[in-house]
Coordinates of C-alpha atoms in Angstrom, one line a residue:
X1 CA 32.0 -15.9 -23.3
X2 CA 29.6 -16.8 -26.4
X3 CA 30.0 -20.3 -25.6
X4 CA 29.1 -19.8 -22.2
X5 CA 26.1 -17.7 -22.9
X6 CA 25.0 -19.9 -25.3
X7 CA 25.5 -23.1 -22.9
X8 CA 23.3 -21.0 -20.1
X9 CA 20.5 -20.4 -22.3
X10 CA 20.2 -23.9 -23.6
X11 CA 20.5 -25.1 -19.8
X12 CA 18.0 -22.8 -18.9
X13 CA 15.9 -23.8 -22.1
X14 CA 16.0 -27.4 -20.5
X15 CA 15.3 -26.2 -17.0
X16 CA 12.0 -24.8 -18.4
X17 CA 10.9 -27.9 -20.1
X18 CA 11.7 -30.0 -16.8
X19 CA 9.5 -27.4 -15.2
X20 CA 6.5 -27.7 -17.1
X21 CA 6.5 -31.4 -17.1
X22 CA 6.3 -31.3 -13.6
X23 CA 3.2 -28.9 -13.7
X24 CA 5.9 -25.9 -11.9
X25 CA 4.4 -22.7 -14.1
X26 CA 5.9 -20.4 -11.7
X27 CA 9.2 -21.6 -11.7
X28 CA 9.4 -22.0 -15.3
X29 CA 8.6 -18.5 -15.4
X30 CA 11.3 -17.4 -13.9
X31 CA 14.1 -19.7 -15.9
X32 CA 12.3 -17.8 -18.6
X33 CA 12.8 -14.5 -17.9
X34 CA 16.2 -15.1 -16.3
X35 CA 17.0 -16.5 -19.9
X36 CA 15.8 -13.4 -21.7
X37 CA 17.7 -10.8 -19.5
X38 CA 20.7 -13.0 -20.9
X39 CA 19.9 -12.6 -24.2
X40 CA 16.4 -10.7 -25.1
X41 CA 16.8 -11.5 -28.9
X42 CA 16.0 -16.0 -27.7
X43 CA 13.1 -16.6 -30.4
X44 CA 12.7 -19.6 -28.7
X45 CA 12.1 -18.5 -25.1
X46 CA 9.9 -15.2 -26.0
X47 CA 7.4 -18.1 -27.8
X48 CA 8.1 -20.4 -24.8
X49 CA 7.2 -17.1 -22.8
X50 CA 4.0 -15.6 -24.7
X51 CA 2.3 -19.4 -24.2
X52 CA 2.9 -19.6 -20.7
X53 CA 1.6 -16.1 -19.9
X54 CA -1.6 -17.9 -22.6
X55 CA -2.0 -20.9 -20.1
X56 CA -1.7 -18.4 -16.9
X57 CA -4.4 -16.3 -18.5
X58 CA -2.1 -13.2 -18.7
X59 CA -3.3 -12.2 -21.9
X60 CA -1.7 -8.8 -22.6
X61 CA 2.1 -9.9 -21.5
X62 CA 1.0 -13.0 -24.2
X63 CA 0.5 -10.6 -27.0
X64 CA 3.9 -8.7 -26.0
X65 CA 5.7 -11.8 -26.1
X66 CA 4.0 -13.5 -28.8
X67 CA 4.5 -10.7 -31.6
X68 CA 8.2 -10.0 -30.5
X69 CA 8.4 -13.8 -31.5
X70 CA 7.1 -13.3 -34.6
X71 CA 9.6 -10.0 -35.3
X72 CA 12.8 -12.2 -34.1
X73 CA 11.3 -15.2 -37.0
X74 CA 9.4 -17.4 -35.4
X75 CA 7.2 -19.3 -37.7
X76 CA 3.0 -18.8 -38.0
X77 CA 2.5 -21.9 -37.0
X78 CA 3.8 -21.3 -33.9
X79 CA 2.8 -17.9 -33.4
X80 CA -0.9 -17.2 -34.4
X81 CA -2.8 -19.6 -32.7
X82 CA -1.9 -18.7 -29.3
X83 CA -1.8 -15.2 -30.5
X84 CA -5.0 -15.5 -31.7
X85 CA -6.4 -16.6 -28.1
X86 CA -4.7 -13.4 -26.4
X87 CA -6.4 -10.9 -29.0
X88 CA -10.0 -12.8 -28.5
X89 CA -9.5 -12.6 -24.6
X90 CA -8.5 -8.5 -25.0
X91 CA -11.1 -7.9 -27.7
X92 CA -9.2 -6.7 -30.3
X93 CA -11.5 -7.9 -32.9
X94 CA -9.9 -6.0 -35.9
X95 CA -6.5 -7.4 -35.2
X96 CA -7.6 -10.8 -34.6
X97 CA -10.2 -10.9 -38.1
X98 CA -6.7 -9.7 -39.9
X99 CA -4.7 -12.9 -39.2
X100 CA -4.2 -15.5 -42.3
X101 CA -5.3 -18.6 -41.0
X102 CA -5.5 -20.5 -44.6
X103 CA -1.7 -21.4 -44.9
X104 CA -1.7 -23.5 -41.2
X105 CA -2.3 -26.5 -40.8
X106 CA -5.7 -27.8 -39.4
X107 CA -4.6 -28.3 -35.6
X108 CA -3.6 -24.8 -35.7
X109 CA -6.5 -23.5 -38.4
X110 CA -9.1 -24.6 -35.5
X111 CA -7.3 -22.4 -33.2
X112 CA -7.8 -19.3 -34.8
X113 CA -10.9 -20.4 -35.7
X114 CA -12.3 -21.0 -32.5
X115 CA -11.0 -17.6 -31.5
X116 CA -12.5 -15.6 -34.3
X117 CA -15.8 -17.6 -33.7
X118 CA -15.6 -16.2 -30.1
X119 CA -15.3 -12.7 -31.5
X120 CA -18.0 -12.8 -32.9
X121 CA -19.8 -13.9 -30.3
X122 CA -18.6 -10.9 -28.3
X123 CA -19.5 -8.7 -31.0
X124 CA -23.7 -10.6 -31.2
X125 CA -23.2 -12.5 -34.2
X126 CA -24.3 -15.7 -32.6
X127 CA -24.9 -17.7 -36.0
X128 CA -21.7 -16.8 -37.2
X129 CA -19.7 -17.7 -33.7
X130 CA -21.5 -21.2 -33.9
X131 CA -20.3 -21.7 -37.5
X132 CA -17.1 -21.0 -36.8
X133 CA -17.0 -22.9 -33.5
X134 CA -18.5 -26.4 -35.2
X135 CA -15.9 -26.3 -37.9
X136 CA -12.8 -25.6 -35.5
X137 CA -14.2 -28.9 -33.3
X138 CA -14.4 -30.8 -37.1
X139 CA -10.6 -29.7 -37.9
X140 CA -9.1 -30.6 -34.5
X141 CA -10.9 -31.9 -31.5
X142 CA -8.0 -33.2 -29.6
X143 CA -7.7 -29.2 -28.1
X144 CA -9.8 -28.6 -24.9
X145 CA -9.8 -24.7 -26.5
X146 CA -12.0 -25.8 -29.2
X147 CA -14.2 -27.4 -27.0
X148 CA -14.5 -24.3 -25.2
X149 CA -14.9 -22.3 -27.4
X150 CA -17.9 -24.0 -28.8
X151 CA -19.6 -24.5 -25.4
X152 CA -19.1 -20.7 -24.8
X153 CA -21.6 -20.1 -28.1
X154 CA -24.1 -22.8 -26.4
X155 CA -23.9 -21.8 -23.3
X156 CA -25.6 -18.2 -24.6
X157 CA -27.8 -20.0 -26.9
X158 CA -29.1 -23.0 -25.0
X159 CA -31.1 -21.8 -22.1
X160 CA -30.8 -25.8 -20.5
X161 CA -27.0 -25.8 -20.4
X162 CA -26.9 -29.3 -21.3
X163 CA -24.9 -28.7 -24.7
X164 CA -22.7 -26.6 -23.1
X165 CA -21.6 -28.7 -20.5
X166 CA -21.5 -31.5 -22.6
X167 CA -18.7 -29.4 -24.6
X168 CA -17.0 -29.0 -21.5
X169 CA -17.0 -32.3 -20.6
X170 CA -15.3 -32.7 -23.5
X171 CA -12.5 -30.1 -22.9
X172 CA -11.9 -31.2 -19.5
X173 CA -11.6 -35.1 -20.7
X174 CA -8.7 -33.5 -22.4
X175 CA -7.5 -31.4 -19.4
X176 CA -9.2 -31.3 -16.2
X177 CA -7.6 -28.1 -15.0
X178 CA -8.2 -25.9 -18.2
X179 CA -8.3 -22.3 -16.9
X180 CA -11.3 -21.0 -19.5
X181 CA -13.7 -24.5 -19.1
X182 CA -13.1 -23.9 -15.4
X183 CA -14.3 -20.4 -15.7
X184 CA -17.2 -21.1 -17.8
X185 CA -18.4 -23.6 -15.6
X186 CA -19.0 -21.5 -13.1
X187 CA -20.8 -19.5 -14.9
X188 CA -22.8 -22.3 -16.1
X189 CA -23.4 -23.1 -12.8
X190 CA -24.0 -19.5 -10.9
X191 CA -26.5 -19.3 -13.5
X192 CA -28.3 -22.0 -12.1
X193 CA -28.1 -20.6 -8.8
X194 CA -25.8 -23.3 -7.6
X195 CA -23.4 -21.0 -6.3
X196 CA -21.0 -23.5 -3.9
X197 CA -20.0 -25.2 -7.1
X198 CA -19.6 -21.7 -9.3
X199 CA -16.7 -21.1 -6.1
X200 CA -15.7 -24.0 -6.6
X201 CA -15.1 -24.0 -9.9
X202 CA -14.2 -20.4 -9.9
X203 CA -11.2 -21.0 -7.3
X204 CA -10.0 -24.1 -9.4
X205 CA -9.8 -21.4 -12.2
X206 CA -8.0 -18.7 -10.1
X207 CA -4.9 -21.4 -8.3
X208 CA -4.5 -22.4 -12.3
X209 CA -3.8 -18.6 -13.6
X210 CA -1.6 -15.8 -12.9
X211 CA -3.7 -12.8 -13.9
X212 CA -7.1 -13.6 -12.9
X213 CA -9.4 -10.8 -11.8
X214 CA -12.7 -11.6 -13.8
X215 CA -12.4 -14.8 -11.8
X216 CA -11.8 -13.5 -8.6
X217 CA -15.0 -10.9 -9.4
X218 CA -17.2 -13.5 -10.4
X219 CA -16.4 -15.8 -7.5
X220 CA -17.1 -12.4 -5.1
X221 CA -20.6 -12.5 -6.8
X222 CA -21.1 -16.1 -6.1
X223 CA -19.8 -15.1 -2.3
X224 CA -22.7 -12.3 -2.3
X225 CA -25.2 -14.4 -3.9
X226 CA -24.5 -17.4 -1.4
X227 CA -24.6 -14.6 1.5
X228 CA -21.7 -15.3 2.2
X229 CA -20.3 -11.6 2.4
X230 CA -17.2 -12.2 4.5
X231 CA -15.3 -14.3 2.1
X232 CA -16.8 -11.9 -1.5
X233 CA -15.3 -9.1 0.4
X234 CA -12.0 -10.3 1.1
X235 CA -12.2 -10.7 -3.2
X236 CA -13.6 -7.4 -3.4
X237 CA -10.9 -5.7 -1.5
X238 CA -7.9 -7.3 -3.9
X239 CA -10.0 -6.2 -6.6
X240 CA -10.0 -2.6 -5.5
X241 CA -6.1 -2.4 -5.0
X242 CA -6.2 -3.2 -8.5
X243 CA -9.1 -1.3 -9.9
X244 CA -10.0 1.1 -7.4
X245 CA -12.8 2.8 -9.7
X246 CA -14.2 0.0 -11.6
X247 CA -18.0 0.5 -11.5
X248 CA -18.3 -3.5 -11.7
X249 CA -16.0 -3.7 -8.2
X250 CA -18.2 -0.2 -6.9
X251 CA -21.8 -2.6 -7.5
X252 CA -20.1 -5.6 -5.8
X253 CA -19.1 -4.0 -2.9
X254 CA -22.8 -1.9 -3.0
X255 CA -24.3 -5.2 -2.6
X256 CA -22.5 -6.6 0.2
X257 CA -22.9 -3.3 2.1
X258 CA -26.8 -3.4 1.2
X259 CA -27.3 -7.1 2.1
X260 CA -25.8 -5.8 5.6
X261 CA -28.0 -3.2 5.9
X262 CA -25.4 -0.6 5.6
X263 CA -27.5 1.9 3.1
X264 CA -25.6 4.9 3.5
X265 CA -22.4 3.2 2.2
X266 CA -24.0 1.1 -0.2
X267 CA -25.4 4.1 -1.6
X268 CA -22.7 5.5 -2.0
X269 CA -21.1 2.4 -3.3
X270 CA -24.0 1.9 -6.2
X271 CA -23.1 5.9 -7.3
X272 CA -20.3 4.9 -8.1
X273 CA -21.3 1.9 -10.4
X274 CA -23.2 4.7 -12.0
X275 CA -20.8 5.3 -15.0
X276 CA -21.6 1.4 -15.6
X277 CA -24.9 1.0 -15.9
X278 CA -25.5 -0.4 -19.3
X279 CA -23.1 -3.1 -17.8
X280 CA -24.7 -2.9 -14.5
X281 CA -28.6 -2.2 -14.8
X282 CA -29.4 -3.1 -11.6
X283 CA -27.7 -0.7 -9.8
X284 CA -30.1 1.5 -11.1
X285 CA -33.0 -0.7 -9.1
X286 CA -31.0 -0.7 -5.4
X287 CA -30.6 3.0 -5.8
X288 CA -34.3 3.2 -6.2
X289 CA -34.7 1.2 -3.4
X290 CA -32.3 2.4 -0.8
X291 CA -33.5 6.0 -1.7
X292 CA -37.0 4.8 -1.2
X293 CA -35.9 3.2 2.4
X294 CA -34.5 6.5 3.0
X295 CA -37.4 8.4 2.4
X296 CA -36.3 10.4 -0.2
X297 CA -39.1 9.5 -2.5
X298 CA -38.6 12.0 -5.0
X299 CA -35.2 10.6 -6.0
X300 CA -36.8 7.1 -5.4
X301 CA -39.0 7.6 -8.2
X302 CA -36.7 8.9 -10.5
X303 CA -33.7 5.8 -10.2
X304 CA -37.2 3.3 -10.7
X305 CA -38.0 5.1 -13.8
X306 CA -34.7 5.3 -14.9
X307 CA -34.6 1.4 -14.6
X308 CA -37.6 0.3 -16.0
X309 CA -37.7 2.6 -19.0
X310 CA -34.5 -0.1 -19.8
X311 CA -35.9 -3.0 -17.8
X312 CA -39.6 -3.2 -18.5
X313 CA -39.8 -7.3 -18.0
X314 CA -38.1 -7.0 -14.3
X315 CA -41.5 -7.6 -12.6
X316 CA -39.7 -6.8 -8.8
X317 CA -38.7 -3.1 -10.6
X318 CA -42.4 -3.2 -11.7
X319 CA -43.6 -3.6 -8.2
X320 CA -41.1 -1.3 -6.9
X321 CA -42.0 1.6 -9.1
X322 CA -45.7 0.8 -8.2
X323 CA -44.8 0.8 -4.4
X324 CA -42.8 4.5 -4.8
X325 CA -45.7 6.3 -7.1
X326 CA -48.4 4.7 -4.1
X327 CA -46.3 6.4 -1.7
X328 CA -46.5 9.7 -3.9
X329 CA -50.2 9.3 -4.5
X330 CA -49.8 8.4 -8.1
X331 CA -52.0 5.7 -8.2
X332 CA -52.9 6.3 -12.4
X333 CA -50.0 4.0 -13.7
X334 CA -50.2 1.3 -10.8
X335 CA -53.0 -1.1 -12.4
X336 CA -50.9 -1.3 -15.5
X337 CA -47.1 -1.5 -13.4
X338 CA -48.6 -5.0 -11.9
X339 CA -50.5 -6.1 -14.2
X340 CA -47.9 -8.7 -16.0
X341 CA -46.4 -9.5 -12.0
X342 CA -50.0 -10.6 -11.3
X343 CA -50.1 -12.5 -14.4
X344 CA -47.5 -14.3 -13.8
X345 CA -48.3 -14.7 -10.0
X346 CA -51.8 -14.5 -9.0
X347 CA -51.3 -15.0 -5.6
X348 CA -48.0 -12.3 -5.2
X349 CA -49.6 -11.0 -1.9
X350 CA -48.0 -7.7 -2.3
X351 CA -49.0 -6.9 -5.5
X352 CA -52.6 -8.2 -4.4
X353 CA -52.4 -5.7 -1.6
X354 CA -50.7 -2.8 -3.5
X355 CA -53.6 -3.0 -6.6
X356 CA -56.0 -3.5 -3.0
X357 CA -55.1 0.0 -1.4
X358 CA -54.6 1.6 -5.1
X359 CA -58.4 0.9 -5.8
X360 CA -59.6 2.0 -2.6
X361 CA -57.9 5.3 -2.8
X362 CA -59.5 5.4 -6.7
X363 CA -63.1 4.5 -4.4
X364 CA -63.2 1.4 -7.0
X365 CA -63.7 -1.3 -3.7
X366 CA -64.6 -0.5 -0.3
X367 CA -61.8 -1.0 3.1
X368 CA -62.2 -4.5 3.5
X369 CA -60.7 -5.8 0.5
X370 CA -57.9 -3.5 1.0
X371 CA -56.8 -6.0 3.9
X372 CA -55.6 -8.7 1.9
X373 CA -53.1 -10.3 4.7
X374 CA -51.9 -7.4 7.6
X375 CA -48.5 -9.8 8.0
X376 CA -47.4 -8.3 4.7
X377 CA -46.1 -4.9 4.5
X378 CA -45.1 -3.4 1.4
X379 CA -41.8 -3.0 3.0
X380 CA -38.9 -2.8 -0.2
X381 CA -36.1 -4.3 1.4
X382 CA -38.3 -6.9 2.9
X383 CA -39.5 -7.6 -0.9
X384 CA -36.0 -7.2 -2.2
X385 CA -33.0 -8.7 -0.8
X386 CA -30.7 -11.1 -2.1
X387 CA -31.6 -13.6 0.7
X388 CA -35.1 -14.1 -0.1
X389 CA -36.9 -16.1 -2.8
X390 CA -37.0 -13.2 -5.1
X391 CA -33.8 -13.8 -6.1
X392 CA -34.6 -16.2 -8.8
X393 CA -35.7 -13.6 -10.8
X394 CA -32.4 -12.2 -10.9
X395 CA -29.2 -13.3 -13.2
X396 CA -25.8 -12.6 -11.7
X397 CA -24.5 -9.5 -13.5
X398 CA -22.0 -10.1 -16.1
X399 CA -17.8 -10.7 -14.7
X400 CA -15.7 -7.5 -14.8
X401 CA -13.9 -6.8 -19.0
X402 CA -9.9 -7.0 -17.2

């Protein structure tokens, strides 16, 4: 019976291997977990295990698998580099800066180094992440995770992107379907606005891993941001079988329901981004807005001031809050609200006609300058939707923490 048992898990062993050369993650999966049922105490197959769940970005069945490795024996070298990747991913800083990297070798070194460089680029210690980063590529550059790693510290500190997509380059020379380069560059490139490719890259990223949420909620963002609502709600609604009160799924779905001109329910939607909003400043601005739209000006002024007391550069909050106080007859603080907007653009036609009215109602210009151009209305959602040119001065918020 031993013999037989032992025969079925090296079969099985072999299965796995075949498997993965053949690019079948799902199926070696399964061989896997079939072989562990067998016999949960295979050292071999729960390290086998924890780096398959690393290269399907299921980080937190990675860890499991990876440290009951470690308690059945398995070596460090075989253990703490992947391990290393799963704690970065979850953000368990402490447990990741307590792992003895000096004893492994320099392929596996980089690893952990690259990971502990990304911690503390998560924890805004951008100097140190780049240190780190640089020496991993030095010690082993033959790993697209490396690569990665370092173009995730450029991409946040190189406003051009170049460097960081010439790190990528780099990591996908080495594999062109590497689940984190994939995801980065579509951050790379929703940053630039150039949101077919983000999907694209974004879905490359998603048919390549097994537990892949952030993806699937940056890829609705790119959907929402491309107007393309249909599609970023079908990701929406798998996100909210998972997460059905994530305040990061609540402001997608907000957004869609706003662009759509469904305020009631997007209003309701942005509430409940609410307990988010250090994440998610901006839902703080379409509240302001929708309230505004809804005549409730009181409640209007309140969400504007709430956002720019945090958001003072946002020139289209700046106009906003301007727009809400001239509707309240607060005209005091509306000079100095569009001040830096008309510094920045001269010819912004509705700031020219906001400041236009303000000073007529302070009698500082007489009733014809105050008709600047009767085609604009200070209308908000005319001035603020995603489809229109004012977009560019919006980022795409940050991907869900899963």
């Amino acid at each position: 019976c031993r013999l037989q048992r032992r025969n079925y898990r090296r079969t099985t062993y072999t299965k796995t291997q075949e498997y993965l050369q053949r690019g079948n993650t799902k199926a070696a999966l399964i061989e896997l977990k079939d072989a562990l049922q067998l016999n949960p105490e295979h050292q071999s197959s729960r390290l086998l295990l924890g780096r398959l769940y690393i290269k399907t970005a299921n980080y937190l069945a990675a860890e499991k698998e990876l440290t009951k490795a470690q308690k059945l024996g398995a070596a460090d070298k075989d253990t703490l580099p992947d391990l290393s990747i799963a704690l970065v991913r979850l953000r368990k800083h402490d447990e990741l800066d307590n792992i003895d990297e000096s004893k492994l070798d320099e392929a596996e070194k980089a690893i952990v180094m690259a990971s502990k460089g990304l911690s503390k680029l998560q924890q805004n210690l951008p100097e140190e992440a780049a240190a780190l980063t640089i020496q991993a590529v030095e010690l082993n550059s033959n790993t697209p995770y490396t690569h990665t790693a370092q173009a995730n510290v450029l991409f946040l500190t190189d406003p051009t992107f170049k460097a960081a997509r010439s790190a990528l380059d780099r990591a996908f020379n080495l594999d062109g379907n590497y689940v984190l380069a994939l995801s980065l560059l579509g951050d790379i490139e929703a940053r630039e606005r150039n949101f077919p490719a983000a999907i694209d890259a974004y879905t490359k990223a998603i048919t390549q891993s097994q537990s892949n949420y952030a993806e699937i909620n940056k890829r609705a963002m790119a959907y929402i941001y491309s107007g393309e609502f249909d599609a970023a709600q079908k990701d929406i609604d798998q996100l909210k079988k998972a997460f059905p009160n994530h305040p990061g799924i609540n402001y997608a779905q907000g957004l869609i329901y706003f662009e759509t001109n469904k305020l009631k329910d997007a209003k309701s939607a942005f509430e409940g981004a609410l307990i988010g909003v250090e994440q998610y400043p901006m839902t703080l601005f379409h509240l302001a807005n929708i309230t505004y739209k809804q005549g409730d000006l009181s409640q209007a002024e309140t969400y504007a001031e709430q956002f720019f007391s945090g958001q003072q550069s946002h020139l289209l909050g700046r106009k906003l809050l301007a727009l809400i106080k001239y509707k309240r007859a607060k005209t005091e603080e509306i000079e100095h609200l569009l001040a830096p907007v008309l510094e920045q653009s001269p010819n912004d036609i509705v700031a020219l006609n906001l400041l236009a009215h303000t000073r007529f109602k302070q009698n500082k210009t007489d009733r014809k300058s105050t008709r600047l151009n009767s085609n604009h209305r200070t209308n908000s959602y005319a001035l603020f939707s995603l489809k229109k040119k004012t977009t560019t001065h919006h980022n795409p918020p940050p991907s869900l923490h899963l």
